[in-house]
PDB file of C-alpha atoms in Angstrom:
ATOM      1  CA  UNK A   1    -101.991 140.418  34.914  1.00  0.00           C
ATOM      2  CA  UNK A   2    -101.340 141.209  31.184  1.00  0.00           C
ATOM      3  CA  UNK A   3     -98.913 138.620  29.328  1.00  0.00           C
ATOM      4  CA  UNK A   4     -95.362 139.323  27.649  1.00  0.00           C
ATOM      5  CA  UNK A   5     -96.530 142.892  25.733  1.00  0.00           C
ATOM      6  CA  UNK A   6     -94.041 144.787  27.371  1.00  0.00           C
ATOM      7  CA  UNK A   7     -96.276 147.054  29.241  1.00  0.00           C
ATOM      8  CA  UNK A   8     -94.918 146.546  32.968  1.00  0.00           C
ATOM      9  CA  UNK A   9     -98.005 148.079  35.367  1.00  0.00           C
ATOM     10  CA  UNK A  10     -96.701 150.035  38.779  1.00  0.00           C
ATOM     11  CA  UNK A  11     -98.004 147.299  40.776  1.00  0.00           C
ATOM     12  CA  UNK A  12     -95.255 145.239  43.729  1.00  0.00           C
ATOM     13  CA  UNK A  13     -94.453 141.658  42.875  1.00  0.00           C
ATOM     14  CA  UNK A  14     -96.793 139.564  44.234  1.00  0.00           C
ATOM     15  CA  UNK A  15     -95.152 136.290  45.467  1.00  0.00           C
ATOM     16  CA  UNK A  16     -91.795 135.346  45.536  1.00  0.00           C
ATOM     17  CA  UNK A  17     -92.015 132.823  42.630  1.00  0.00           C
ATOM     18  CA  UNK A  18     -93.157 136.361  40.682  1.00  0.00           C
ATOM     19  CA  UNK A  19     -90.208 138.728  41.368  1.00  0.00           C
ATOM     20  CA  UNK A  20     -87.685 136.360  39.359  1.00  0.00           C
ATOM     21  CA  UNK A  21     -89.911 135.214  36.752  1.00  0.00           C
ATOM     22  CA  UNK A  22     -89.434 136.510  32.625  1.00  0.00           C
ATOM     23  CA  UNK A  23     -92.830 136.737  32.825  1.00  0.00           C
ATOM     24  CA  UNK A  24     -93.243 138.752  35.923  1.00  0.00           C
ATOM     25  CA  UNK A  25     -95.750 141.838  34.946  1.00  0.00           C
ATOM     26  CA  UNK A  26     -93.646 143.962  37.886  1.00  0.00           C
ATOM     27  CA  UNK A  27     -89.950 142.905  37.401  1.00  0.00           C
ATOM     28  CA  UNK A  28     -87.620 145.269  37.466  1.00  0.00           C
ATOM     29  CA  UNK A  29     -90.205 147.894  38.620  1.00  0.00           C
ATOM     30  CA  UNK A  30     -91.416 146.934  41.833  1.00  0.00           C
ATOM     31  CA  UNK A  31     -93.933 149.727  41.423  1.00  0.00           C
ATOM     32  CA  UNK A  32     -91.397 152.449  42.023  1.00  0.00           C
ATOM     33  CA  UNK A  33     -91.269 155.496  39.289  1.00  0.00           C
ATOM     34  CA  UNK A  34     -90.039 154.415  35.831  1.00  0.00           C
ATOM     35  CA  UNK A  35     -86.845 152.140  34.599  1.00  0.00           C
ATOM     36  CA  UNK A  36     -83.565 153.375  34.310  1.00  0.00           C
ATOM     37  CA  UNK A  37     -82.556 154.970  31.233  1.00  0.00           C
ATOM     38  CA  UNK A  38     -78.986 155.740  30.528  1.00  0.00           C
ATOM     39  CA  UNK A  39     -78.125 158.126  27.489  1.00  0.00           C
ATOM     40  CA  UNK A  40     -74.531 160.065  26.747  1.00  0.00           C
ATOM     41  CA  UNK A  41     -71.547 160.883  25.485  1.00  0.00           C
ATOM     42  CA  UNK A  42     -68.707 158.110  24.885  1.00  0.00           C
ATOM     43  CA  UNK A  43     -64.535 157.835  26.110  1.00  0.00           C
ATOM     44  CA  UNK A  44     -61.782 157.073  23.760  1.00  0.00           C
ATOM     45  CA  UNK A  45     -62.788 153.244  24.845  1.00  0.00           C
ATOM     46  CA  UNK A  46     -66.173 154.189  23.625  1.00  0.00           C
ATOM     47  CA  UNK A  47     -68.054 153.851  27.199  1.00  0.00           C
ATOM     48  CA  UNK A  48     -70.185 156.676  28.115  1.00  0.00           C
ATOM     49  CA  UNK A  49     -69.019 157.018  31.817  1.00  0.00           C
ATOM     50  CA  UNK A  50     -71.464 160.007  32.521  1.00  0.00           C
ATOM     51  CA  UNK A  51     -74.917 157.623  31.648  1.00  0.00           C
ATOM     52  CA  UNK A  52     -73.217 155.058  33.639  1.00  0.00           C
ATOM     53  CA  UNK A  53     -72.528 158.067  36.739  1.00  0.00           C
ATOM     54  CA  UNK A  54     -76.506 158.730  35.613  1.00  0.00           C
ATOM     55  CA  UNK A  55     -77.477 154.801  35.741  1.00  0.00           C
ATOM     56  CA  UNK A  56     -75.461 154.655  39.603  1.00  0.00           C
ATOM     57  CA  UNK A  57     -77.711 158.043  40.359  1.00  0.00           C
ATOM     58  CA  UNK A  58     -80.994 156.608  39.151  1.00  0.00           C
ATOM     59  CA  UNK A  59     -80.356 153.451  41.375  1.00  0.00           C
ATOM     60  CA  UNK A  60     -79.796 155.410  44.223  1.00  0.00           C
ATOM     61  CA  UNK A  61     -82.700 156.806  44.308  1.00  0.00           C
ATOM     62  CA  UNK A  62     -84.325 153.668  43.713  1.00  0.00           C
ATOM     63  CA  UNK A  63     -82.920 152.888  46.639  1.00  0.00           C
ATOM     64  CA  UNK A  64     -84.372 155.617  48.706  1.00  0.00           C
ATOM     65  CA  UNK A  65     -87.837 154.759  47.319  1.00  0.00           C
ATOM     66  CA  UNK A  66     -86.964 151.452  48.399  1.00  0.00           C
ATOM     67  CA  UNK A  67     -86.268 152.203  51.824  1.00  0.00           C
ATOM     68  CA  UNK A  68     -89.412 154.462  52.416  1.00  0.00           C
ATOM     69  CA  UNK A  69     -91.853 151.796  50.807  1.00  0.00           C
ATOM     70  CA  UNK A  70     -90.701 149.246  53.063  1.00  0.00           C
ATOM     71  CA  UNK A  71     -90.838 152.130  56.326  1.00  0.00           C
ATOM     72  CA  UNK A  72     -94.036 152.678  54.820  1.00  0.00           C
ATOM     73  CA  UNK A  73     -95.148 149.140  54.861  1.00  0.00           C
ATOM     74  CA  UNK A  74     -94.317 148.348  58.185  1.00  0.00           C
ATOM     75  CA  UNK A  75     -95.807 151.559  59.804  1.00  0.00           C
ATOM     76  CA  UNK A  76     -98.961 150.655  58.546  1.00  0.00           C
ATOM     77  CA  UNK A  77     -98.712 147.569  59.257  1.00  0.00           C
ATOM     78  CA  UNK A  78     -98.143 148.088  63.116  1.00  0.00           C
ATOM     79  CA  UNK A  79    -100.673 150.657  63.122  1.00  0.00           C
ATOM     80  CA  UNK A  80    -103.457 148.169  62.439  1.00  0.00           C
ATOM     81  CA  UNK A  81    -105.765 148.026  65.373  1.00  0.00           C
ATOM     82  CA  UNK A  82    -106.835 144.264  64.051  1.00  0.00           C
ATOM     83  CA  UNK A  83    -105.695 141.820  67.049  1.00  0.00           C
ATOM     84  CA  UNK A  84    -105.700 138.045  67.164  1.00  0.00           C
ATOM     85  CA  UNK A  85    -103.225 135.481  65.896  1.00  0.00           C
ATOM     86  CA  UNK A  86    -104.601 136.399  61.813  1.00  0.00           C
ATOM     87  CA  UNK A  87    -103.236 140.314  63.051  1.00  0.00           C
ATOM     88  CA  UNK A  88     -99.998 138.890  64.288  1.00  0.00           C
ATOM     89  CA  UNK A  89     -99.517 136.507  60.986  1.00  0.00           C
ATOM     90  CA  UNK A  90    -100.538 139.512  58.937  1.00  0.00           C
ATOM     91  CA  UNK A  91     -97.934 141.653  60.430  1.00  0.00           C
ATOM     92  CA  UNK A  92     -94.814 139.052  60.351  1.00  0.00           C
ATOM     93  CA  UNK A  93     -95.871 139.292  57.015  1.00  0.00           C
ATOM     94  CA  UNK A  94     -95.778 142.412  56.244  1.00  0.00           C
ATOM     95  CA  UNK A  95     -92.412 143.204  58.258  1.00  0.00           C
ATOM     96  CA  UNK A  96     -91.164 140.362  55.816  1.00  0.00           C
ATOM     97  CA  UNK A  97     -91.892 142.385  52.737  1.00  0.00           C
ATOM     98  CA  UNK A  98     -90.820 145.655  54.214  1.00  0.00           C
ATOM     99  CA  UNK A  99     -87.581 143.837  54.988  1.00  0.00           C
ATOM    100  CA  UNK A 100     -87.148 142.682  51.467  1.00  0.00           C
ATOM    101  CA  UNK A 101     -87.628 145.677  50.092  1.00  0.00           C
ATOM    102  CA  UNK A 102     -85.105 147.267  52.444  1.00  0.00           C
ATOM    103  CA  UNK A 103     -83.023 144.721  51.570  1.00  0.00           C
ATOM    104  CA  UNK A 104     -83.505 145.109  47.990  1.00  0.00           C
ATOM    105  CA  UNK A 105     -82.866 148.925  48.834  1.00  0.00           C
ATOM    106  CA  UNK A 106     -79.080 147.948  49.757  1.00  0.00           C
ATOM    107  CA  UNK A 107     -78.677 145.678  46.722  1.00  0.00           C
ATOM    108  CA  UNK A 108     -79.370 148.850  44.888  1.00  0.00           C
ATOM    109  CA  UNK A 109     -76.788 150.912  46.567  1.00  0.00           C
ATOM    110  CA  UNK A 110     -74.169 148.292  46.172  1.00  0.00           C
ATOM    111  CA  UNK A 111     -74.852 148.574  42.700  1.00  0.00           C
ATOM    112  CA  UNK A 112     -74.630 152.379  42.272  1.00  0.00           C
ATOM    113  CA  UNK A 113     -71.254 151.990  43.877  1.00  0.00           C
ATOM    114  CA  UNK A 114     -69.829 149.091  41.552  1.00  0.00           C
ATOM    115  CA  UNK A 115     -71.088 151.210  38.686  1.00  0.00           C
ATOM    116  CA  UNK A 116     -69.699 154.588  40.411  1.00  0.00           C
ATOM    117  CA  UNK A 117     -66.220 152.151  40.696  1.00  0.00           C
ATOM    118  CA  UNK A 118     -66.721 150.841  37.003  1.00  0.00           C
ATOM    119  CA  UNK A 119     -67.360 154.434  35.998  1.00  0.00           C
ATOM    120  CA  UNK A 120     -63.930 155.517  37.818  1.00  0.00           C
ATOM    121  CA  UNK A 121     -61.945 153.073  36.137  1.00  0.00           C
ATOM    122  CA  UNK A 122     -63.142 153.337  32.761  1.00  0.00           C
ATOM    123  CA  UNK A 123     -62.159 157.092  32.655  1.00  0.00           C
ATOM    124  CA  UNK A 124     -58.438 156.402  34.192  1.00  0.00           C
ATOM    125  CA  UNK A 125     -58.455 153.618  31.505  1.00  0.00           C
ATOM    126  CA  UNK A 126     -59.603 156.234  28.863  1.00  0.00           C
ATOM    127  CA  UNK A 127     -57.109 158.435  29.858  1.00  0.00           C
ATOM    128  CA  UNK A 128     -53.905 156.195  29.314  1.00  0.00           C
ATOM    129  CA  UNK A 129     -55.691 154.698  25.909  1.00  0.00           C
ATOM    130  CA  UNK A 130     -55.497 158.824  25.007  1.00  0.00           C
ATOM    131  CA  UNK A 131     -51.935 158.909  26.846  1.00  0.00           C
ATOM    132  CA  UNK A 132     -50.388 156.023  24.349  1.00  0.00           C
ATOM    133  CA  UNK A 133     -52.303 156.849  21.481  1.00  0.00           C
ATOM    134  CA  UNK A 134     -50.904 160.535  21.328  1.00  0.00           C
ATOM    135  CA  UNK A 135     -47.624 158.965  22.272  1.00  0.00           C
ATOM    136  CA  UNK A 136     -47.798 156.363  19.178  1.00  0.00           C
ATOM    137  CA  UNK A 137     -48.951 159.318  16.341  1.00  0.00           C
ATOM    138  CA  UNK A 138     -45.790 161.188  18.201  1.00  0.00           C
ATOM    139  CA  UNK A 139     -43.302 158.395  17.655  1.00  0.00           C
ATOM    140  CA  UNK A 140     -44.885 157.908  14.490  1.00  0.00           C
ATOM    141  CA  UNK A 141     -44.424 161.492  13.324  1.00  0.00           C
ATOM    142  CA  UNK A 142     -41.132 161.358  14.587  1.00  0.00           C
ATOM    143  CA  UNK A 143     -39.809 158.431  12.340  1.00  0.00           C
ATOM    144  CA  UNK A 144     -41.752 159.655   9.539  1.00  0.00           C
ATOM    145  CA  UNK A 145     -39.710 163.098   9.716  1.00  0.00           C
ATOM    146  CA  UNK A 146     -36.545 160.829  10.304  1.00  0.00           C
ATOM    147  CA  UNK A 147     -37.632 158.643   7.105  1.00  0.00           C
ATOM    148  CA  UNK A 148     -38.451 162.315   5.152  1.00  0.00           C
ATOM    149  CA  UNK A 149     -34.238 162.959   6.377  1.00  0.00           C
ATOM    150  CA  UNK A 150     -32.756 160.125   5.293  1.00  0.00           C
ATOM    151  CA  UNK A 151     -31.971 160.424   1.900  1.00  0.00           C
ATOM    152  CA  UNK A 152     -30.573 164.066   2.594  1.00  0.00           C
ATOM    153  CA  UNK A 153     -28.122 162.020   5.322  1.00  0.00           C
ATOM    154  CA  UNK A 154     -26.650 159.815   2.869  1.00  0.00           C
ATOM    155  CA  UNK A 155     -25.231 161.962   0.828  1.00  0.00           C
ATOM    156  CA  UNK A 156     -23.104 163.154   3.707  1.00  0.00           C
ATOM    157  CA  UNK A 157     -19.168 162.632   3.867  1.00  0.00           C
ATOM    158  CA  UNK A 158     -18.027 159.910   6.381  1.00  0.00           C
ATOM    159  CA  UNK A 159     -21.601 158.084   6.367  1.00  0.00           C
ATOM    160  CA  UNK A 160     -20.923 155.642   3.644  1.00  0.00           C
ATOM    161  CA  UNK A 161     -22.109 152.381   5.634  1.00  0.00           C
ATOM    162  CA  UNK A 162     -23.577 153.453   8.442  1.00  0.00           C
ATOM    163  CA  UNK A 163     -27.053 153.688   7.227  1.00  0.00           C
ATOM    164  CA  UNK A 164     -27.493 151.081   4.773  1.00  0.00           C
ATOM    165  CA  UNK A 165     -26.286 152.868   1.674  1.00  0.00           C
ATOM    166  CA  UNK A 166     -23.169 152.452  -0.505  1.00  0.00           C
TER     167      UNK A 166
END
């Protein structure tokens, strides 16, 4: 297995001690297709809700490739003709990993939703950032035009006093 260079074969974890490890050749990967890679357009906050909508979709499938790897791992695995008590440890085995991965599968789905949540809320959030910000340059431009008025109001009869001038 190569060292920490980055290069991350397609190749499943091979022990449990592996699949958590920094230096795991596979993390991340678990030999399905390539990593996620989220690219966009940013909100008023500055979050790009569309690569994170991208990010939820990428899991998802993920998740699907999940699932049929471990369907794929135990059909083969009770398709073996091999009998004996090696054949049955062999299979318990494999129905293990093809649980894990289905497992891992739903992890992956949760995620897509949190993200498809976090996505949600970061555009309603977006929104009423826009909502008060065009509401603040409005007030502004309101006070400034007020401001631009008030020497033109002082010089009015019956004022004298009532806005701060002699």
């Amino acid at each position: 297995m190569p060292e920490s260079t980055g290069d991350l074969p397609d190749t499943p974890v091979h022990s449990a001690a592996d699949a958590g490890s920094p230096r795991s050749p596979t993390r991340g990967t678990v030999g399905l297709g390539d990593p996620p890679v989220v690219t966009g357009r940013s909100t008023t906050l500055g979050v790009d809700t569309s690569a994170i909508r991208s990010l939820a979709g990428q899991l998802r499938e993920r998740a699907a490739e999940l699932r049929l790897a471990g369907d794929g791992v135990a059909g083969r695995a009770a398709s073996v003709l091999w009998t004996g008590r090696a054949a049955e440890a062999m299979r318990r085995a494999a129905l293990d990993r093809a649980h894990g991965l289905r497992s891992c599968a739903e992890v992956h789905e949760a995620a897509a939703a949190a993200l498809d949540r976090h996505a949600q809320e970061v555009d309603l959030a977006s929104g009423l950032a826009t909502a008060v910000e065009h509401a603040a340059r409005s007030l502004a431009a309101d006070a400034t035009d007020a401001a631009a008025r008030l020497p033109a109001l002082t010089g009015l009869t019956g004022l004298t006093g009532l806005l701060g001038a002699p």
